[in-house]
Coordinates of C-alpha atoms in Angstrom, one line a residue:
X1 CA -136.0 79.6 -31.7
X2 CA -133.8 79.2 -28.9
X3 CA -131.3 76.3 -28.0
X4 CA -133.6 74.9 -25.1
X5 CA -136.6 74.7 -26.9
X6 CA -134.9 73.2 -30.0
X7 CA -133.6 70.6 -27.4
X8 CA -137.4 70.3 -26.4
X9 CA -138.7 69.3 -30.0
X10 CA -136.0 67.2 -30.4
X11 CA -136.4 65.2 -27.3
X12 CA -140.4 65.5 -28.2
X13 CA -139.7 63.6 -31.7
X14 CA -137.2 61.4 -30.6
X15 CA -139.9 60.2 -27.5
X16 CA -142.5 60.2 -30.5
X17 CA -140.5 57.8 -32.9
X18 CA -139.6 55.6 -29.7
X19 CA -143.4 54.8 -29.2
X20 CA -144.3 54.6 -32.4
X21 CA -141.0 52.0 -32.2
X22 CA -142.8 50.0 -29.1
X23 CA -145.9 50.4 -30.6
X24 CA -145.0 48.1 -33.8
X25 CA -143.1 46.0 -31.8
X26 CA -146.4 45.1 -29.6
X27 CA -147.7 43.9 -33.2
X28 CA -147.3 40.3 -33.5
X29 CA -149.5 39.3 -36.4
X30 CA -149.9 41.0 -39.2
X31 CA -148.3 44.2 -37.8
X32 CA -147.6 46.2 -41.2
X33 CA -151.5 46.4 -42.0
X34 CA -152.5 47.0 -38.0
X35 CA -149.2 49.7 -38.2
X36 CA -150.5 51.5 -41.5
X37 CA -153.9 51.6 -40.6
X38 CA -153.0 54.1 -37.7
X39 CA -151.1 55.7 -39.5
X40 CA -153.9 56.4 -42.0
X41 CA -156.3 57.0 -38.7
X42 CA -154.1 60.1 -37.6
X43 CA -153.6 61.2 -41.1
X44 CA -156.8 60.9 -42.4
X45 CA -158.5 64.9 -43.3
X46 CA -161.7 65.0 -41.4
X47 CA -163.5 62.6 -39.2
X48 CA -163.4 59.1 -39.7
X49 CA -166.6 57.7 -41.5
X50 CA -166.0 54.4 -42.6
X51 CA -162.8 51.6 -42.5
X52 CA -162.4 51.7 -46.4
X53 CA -161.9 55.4 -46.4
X54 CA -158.8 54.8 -44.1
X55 CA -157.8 52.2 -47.1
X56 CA -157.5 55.4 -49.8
X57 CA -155.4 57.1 -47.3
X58 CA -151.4 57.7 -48.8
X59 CA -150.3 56.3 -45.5
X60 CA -151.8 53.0 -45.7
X61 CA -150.5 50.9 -48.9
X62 CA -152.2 47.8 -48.5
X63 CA -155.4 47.3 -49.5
X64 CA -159.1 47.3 -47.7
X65 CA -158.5 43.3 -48.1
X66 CA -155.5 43.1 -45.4
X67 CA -157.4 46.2 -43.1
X68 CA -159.8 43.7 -42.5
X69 CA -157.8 40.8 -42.6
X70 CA -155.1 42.9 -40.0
X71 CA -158.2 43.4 -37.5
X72 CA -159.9 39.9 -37.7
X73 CA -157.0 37.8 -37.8
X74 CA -154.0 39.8 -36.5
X75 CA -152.5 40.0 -33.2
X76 CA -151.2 42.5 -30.7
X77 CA -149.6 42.2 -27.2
X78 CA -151.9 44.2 -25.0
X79 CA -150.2 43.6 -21.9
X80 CA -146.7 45.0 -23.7
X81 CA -148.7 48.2 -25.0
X82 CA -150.1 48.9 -21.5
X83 CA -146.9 48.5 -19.8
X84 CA -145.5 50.7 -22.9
X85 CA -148.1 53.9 -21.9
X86 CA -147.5 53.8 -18.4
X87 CA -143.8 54.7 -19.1
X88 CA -144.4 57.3 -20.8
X89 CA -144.5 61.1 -19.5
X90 CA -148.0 61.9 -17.5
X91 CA -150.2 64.7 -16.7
X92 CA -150.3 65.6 -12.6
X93 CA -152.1 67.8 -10.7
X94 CA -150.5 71.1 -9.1
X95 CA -149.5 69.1 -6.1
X96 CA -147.8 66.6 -7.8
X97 CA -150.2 63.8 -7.7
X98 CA -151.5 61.6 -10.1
X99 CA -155.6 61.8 -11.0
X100 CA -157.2 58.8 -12.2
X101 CA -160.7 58.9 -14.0
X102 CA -162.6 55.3 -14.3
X103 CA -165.7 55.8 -16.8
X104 CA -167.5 53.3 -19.1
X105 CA -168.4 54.2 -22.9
X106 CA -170.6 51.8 -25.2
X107 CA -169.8 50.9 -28.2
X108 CA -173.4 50.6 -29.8
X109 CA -174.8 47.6 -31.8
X110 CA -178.5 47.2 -31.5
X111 CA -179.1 45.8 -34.9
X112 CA -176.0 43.4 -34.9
X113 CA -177.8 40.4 -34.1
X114 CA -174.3 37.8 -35.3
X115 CA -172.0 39.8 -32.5
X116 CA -171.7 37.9 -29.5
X117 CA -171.1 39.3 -26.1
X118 CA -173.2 42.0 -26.5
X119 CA -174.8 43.8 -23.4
X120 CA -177.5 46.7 -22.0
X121 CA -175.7 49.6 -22.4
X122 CA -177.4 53.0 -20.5
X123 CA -177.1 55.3 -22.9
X124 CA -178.5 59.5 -22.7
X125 CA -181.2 60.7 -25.9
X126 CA -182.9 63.8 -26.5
X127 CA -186.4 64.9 -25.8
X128 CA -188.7 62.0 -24.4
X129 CA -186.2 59.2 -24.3
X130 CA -183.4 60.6 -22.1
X131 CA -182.5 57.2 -20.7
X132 CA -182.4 54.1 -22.8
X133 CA -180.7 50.8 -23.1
X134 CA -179.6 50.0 -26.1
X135 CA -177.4 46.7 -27.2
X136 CA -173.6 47.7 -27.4
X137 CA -170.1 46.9 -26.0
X138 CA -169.5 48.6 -23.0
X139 CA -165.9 49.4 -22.5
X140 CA -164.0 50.6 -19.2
X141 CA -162.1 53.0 -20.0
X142 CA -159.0 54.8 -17.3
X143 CA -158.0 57.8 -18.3
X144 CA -155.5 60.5 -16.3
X145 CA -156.6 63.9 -16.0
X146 CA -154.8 67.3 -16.5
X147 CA -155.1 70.2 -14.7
X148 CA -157.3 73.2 -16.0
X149 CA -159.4 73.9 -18.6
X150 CA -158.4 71.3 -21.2
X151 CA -160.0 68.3 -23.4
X152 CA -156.6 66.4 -23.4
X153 CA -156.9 63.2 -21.1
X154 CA -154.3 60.4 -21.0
X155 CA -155.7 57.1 -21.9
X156 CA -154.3 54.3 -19.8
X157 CA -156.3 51.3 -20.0
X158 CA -159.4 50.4 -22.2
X159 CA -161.0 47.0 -21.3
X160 CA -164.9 45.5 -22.4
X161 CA -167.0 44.6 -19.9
X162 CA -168.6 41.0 -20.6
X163 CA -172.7 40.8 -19.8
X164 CA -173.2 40.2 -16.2
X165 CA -170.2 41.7 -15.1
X166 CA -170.1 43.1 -11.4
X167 CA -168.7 46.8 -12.5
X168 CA -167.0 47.4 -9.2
X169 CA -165.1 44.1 -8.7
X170 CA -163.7 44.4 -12.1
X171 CA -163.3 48.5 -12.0
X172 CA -161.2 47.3 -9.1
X173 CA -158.9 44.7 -10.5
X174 CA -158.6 47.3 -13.4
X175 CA -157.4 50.1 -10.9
X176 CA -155.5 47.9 -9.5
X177 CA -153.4 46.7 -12.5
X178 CA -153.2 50.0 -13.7
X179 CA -152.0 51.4 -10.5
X180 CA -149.3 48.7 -10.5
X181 CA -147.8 49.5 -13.4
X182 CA -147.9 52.9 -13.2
X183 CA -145.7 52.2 -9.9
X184 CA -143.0 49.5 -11.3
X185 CA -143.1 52.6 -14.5
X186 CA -141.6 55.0 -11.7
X187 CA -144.7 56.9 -12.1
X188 CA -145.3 56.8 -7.9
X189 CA -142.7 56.5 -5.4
X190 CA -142.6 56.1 -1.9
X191 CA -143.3 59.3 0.4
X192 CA -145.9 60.8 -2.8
X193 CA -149.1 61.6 -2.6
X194 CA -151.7 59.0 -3.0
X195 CA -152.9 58.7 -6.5
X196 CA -156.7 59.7 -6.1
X197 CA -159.4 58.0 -8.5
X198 CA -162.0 59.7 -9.5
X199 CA -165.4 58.1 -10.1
X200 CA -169.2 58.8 -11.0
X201 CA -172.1 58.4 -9.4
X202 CA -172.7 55.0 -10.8
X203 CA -169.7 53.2 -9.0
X204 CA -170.3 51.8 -5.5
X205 CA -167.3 54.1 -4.2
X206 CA -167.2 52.6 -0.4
X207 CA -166.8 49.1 -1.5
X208 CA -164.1 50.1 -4.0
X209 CA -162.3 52.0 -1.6
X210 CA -162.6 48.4 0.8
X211 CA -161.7 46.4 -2.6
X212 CA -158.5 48.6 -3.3
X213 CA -157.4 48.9 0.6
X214 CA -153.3 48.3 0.9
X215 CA -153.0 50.5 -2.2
X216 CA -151.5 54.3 -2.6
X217 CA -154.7 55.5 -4.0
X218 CA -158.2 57.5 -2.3
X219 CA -161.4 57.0 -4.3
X220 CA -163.7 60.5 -4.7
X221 CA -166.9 59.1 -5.6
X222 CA -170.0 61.1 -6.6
X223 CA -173.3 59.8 -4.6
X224 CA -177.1 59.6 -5.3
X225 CA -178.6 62.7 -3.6
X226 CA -181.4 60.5 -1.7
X227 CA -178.4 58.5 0.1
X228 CA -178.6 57.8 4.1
X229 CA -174.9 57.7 5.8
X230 CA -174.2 56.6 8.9
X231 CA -172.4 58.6 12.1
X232 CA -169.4 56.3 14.3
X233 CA -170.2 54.3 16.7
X234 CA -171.4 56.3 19.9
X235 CA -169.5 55.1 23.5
X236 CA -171.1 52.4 25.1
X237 CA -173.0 53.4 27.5
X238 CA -174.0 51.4 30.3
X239 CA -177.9 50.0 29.9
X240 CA -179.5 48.4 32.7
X241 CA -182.5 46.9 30.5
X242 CA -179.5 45.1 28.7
X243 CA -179.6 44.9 25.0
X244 CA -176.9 44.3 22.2
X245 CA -174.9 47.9 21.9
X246 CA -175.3 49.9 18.3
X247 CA -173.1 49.4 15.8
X248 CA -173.7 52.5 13.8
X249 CA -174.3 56.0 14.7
X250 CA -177.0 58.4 14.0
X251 CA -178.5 58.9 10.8
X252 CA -177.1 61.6 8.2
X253 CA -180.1 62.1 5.4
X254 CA -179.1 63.6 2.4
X255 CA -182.0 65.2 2.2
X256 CA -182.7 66.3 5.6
X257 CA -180.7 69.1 6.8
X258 CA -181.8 68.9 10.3
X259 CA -179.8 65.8 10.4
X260 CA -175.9 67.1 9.0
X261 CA -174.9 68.9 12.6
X262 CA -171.8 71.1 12.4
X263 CA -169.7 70.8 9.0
X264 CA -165.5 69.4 9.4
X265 CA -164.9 72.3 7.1
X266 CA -166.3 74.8 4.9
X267 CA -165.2 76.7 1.8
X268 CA -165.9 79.1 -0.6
X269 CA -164.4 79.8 -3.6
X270 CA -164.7 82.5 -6.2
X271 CA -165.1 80.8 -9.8
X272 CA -165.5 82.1 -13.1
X273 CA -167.8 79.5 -14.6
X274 CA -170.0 78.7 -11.7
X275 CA -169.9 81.6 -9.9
X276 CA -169.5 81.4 -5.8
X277 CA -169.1 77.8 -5.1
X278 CA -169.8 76.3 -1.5
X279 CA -168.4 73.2 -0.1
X280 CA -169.1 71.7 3.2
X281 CA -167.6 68.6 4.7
X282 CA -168.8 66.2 7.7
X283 CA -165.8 63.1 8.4
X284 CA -166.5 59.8 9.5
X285 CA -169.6 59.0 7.7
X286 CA -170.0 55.2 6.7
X287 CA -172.7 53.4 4.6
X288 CA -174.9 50.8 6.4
X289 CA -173.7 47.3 4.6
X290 CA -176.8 44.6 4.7
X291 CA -176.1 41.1 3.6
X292 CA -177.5 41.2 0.4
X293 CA -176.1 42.1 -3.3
X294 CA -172.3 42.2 -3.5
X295 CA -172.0 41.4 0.2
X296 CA -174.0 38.0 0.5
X297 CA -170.9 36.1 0.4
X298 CA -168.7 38.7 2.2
X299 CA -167.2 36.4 5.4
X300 CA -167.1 37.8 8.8
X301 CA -168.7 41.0 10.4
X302 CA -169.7 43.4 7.6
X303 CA -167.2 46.0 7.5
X304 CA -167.2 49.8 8.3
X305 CA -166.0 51.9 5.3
X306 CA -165.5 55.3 6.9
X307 CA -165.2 58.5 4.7
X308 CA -165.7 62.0 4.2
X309 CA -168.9 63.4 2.7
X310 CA -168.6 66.6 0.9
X311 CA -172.1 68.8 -0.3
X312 CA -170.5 71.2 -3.4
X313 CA -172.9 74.3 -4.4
X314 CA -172.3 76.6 -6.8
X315 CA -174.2 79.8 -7.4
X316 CA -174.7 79.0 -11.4
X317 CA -174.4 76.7 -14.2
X318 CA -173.0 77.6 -17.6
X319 CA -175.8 75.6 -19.4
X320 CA -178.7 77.0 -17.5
X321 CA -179.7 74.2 -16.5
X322 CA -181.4 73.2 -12.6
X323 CA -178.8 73.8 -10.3
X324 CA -178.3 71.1 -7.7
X325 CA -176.4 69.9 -5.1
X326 CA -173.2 67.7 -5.6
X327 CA -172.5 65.1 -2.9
X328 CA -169.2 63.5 -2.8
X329 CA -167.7 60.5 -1.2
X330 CA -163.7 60.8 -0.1
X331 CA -162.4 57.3 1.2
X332 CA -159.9 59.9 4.1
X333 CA -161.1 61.2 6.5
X334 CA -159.9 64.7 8.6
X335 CA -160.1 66.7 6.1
X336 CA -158.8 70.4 5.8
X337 CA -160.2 73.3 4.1
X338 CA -157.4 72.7 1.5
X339 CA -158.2 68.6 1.2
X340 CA -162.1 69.7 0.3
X341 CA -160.5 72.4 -1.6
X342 CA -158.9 69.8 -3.7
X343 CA -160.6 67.4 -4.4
X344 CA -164.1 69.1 -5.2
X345 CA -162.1 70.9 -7.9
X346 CA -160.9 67.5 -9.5
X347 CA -164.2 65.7 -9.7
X348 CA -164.8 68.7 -11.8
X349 CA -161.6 67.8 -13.9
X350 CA -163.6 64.3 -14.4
X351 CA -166.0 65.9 -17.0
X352 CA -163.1 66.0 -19.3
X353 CA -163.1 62.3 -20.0
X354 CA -166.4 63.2 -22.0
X355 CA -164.4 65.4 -24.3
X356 CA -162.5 62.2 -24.9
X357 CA -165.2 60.3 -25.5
X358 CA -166.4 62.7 -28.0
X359 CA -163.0 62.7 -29.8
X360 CA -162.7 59.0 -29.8
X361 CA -165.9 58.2 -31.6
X362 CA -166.8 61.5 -33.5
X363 CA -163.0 62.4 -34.5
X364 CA -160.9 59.4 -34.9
X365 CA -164.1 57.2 -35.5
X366 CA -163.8 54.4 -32.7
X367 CA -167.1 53.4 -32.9
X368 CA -168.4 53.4 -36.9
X369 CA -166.5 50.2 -37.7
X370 CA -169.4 47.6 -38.1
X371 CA -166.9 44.7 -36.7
X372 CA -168.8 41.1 -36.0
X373 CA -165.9 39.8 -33.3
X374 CA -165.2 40.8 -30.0
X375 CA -161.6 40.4 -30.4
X376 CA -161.5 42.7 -33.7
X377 CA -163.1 45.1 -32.1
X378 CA -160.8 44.8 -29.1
X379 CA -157.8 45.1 -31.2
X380 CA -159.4 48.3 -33.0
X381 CA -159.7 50.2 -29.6
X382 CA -156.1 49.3 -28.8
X383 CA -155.4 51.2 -32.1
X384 CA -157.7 54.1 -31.6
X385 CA -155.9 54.3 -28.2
X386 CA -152.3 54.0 -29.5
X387 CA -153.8 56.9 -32.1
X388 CA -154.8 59.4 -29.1
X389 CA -151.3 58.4 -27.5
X390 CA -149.4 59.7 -30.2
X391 CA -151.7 62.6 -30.3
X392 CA -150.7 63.6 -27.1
X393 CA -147.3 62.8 -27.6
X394 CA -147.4 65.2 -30.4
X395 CA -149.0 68.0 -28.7
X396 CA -145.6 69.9 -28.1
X397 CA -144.8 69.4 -32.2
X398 CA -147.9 70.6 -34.0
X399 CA -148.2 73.8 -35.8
X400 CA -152.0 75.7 -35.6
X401 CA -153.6 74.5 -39.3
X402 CA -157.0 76.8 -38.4
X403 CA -159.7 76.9 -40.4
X404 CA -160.2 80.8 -41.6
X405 CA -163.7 80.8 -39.1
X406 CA -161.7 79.8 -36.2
X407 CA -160.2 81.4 -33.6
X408 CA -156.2 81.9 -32.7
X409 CA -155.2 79.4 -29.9
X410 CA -151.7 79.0 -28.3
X411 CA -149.6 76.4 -29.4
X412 CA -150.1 74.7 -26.4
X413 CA -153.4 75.1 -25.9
X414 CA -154.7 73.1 -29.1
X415 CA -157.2 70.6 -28.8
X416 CA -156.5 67.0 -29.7
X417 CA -158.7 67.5 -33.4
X418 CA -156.0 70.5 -34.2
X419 CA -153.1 68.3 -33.8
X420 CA -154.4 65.6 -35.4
X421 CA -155.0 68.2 -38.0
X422 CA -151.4 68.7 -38.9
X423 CA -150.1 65.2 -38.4
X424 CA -149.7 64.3 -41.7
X425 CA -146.7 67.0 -41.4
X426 CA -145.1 65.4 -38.5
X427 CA -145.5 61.8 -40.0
X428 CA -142.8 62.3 -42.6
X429 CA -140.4 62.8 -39.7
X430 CA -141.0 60.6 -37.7
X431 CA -140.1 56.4 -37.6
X432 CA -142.4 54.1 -39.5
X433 CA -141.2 50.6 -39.3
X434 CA -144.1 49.1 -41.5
X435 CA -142.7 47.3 -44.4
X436 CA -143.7 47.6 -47.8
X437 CA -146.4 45.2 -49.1
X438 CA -145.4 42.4 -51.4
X439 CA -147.5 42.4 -54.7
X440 CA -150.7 40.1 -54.2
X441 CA -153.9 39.0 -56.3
X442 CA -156.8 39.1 -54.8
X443 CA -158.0 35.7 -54.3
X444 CA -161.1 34.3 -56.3
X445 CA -163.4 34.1 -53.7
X446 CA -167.2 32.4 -54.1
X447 CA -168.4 31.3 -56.9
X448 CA -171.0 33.9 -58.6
X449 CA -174.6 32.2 -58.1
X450 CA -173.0 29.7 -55.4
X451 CA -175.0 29.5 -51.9
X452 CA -173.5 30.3 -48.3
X453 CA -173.7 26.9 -47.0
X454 CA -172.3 28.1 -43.4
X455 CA -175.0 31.4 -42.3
X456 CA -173.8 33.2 -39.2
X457 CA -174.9 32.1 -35.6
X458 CA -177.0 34.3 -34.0
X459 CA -176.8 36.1 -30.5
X460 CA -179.3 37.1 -27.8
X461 CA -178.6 40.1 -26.2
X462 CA -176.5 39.0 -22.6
X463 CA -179.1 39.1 -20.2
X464 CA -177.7 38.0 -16.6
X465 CA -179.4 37.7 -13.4
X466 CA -177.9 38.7 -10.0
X467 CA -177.8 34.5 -9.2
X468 CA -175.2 34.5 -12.5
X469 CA -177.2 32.6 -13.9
X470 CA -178.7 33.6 -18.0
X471 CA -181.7 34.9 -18.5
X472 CA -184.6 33.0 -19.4
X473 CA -188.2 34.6 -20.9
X474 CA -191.0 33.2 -19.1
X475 CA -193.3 30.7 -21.2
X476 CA -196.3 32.8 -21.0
X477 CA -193.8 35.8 -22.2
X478 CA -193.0 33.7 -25.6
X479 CA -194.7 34.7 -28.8
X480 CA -197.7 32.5 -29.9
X481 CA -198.9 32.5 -25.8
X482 CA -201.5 34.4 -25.1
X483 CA -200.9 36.5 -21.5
X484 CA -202.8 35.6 -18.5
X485 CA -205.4 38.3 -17.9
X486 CA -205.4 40.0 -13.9
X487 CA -207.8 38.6 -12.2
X488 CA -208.6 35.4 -14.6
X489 CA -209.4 32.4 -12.3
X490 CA -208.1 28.6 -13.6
X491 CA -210.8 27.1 -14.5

């Protein structure tokens, strides 16, 4: 091993120990359980089933009594771990900028009936039921993006989403925050290029782009395929029947061609996965804004978000599966063959917050804890995120621990489950600030063949209208009524 890369590990293990160093100092209440806990949640062989498997871990000396006790009644400083993550060193793109994916992940709880706060989360099934909404915890979740063909994401920000939310005014204070600290981090500086946000098709991407207007950032949004955009404003023309003059262009249908015209720009690029892929651009398109929804209250005129649309075709899909279209939304407009270039190519990069998902809940097990509070299961994400930090953080450290069925990868090219595989290894080197526990007896708890005299409130599922206003079953809907026939007449 050479001088400079023995100078690289060291500076990776000394940056390691420093966050682990931040990380127990952002534990305020009972911080040696929270601590040990992940430490038993990266050490931990094989995917994590249940909390009280995490208690028989070496790493964790307490007992399952102070795990539970650590997430229900300790405390962290969110605010100090976010601040702590944007410092530290982040994946950019090729031209030096900073990509920013915005997704939402449930948590699932449909049989939880004591959890409060609990909302309709759209959720994907197999065979008949594809779409279904299910009662969960829906968290927003900001990830940054590499470049290439990876499954390593940088988590930034995690943050649940009450019932009734408006997803794109608090997506947007999100952004924002996390946009602001990445700049007082020294992450952006002046004269770089605008960090881009990625988003999926079910954002509002115009509005956001309006929302987040004074920031360094563009929005790339993906939209509906049966969407209608609007051309600029054509010269006034001089009428002499009179009439008010047109505040929007001519129509641009989605699915008309007939109405697209001639294309800003048009690429084609030779790709190994999809084959030829074909992206066309038209600038200065803008939705049509009607008073209604999010822009009832909106004061003033109704404002003109203009963009560039971009149609992405490729000539096949790896899964088989019905090839169609792609439209995207960019919030700039004149766009070069290298702009569409660009950014097509990291909307693509936006599918690899799903590996993180799937590591996050199948791997480090964010979502098998059967929690009852909110804030416990706040505080538990915080950990599974401080987990996938230090993952990543180790990335440069681990060693290949393959299974004897799978195949040889490059040291830098192992997936988060491989390095989390090897941990344990890199644990014993590392600073762990967690105190010993002091010896305890467990307490005596209820008396056997004693009642619960205080049962659990119960929750309804959050059900909000678009008024804000909670959601109310009509009488004749209640059990014991009997439904009004179509067609009865009242007597």
């Amino acid at each position: 091993m050479s001088v400079l890369q023995q100078g690289d590990r060291q500076e990776a293990f000394a940056r390691l120990s420093r966050f682990r160093g931040d990380f127990y100092d952002c534990l305020n209440g009972r911080g040696d359980a929270l601590f040990e806990l992940t430490d038993a949640l990266l050490c931990t062989d094989g995917p994590v089933r249940t909390l009280v498997d995490l208690a028989l871990a070496p790493e964790n000396r307490r007992g399952h009594g102070a795990l539970y006790g650590g997430l229900n009644n300790g405390h962290m400083d969110i605010g100090r771990l976010r601040r702590t993550i944007a410092g530290l060193p982040l994946p950019k793109a090729a031209d030096g900028r900073l990509v920013l994916a915005v997704d939402v992940s449930p948590w699932l709880r449909p049989d939880a009936a004591t959890c409060p706060d609990r909302s309709f989360c759209h959720t994907y099934g197999r065979g008949d039921a594809k779409h279904q909404t299910i009662p969960g915890w829906p968290y927003s979740i900001v990830t940054a993006l590499e470049t290439g063909h990876t499954s390593w994401t940088a988590v930034l920000d995690a943050l649940r989403l009450r019932p009734g939310a408006d997803l794109a005014a608090v997506t947007t204070a999100q952004v924002r925050e996390v946009v602001q600290r990445l700049i007082v981090a020294g992450q952006w500086h002046e004269g770089d290029p605008k960090i881009l946000i990625v988003l999926d098709s079910g954002y509002d991407a115009p509005r956001i782009a309006h929302l987040l207007a004074g920031l360094p950032v563009d929005i790339l949004g993906r939209l509906r395929s049966d969407r209608v955009m609007r051309r600029p404003t054509p010269p006034r023309v001089h009428d002499p029947k009179g009439g008010r003059p047109p505040k929007h262009g001519s129509e641009f249908v989605f699915g008309q061609p007939d109405t697209w015209g001639v294309e800003q720009a048009v690429t084609v690029t030779d790709t190994r996965l999809y084959g030829k892929a074909i992206a066309q651009a038209w600038d200065r398109l803008h939705p049509r804004l009607t008073r209604r929804a999010a822009w009832t209250d909106y004061e003033g005129p109704l404002p003109i978000i203009e963009g560039t649309v971009i149609r992405l075709t490729v000539e096949k899909l790896p899964s088989g599966g019905v090839n169609k279209p792609v439209w995207l939304w960019w919030s700039g407009t004149g766009a070069t063959a290298a702009d569409v270039d660009r950014y097509w190519q990291s909307f693509l990069r936006r599918f690899d917050v799903e590996h993180t998902f799937r590591m996050l809940k199948q791997t480090l097990g964010w979502t098998k804890p059967r929690l009852r509070s909110p804030q416990a299961a706040d505080r538990w994400t915080w950990l599974v995120t401080a987990a996938h930090t230090q993952l990543r953080l180790a990335r440069p450290l681990a060693v290949d621990l393959r299974r004897p069925w799978e195949r040889k990868a490059e040291l830098h090219k192992l997936t988060p489950a491989r390095v989390r595989r090897g941990f344990r290894n890199l644990h014993a080197k590392t600073l762990s600030p967690a105190r010993a526990p002091k010896p305890s007896a467990p307490g005596p708890g209820r008396p056997l063949g004693s009642k619960n005299r205080r049962p659990v409130p119960r929750h309804d599922v959050g059900r909000v209208l678009a008024t804000g206003e909670a959601y109310a079953r009509p009488a004749h809907h209640k059990k014991g009524t009997k439904p009004r026939r179509a067609g009865s007449q009242a007597s």
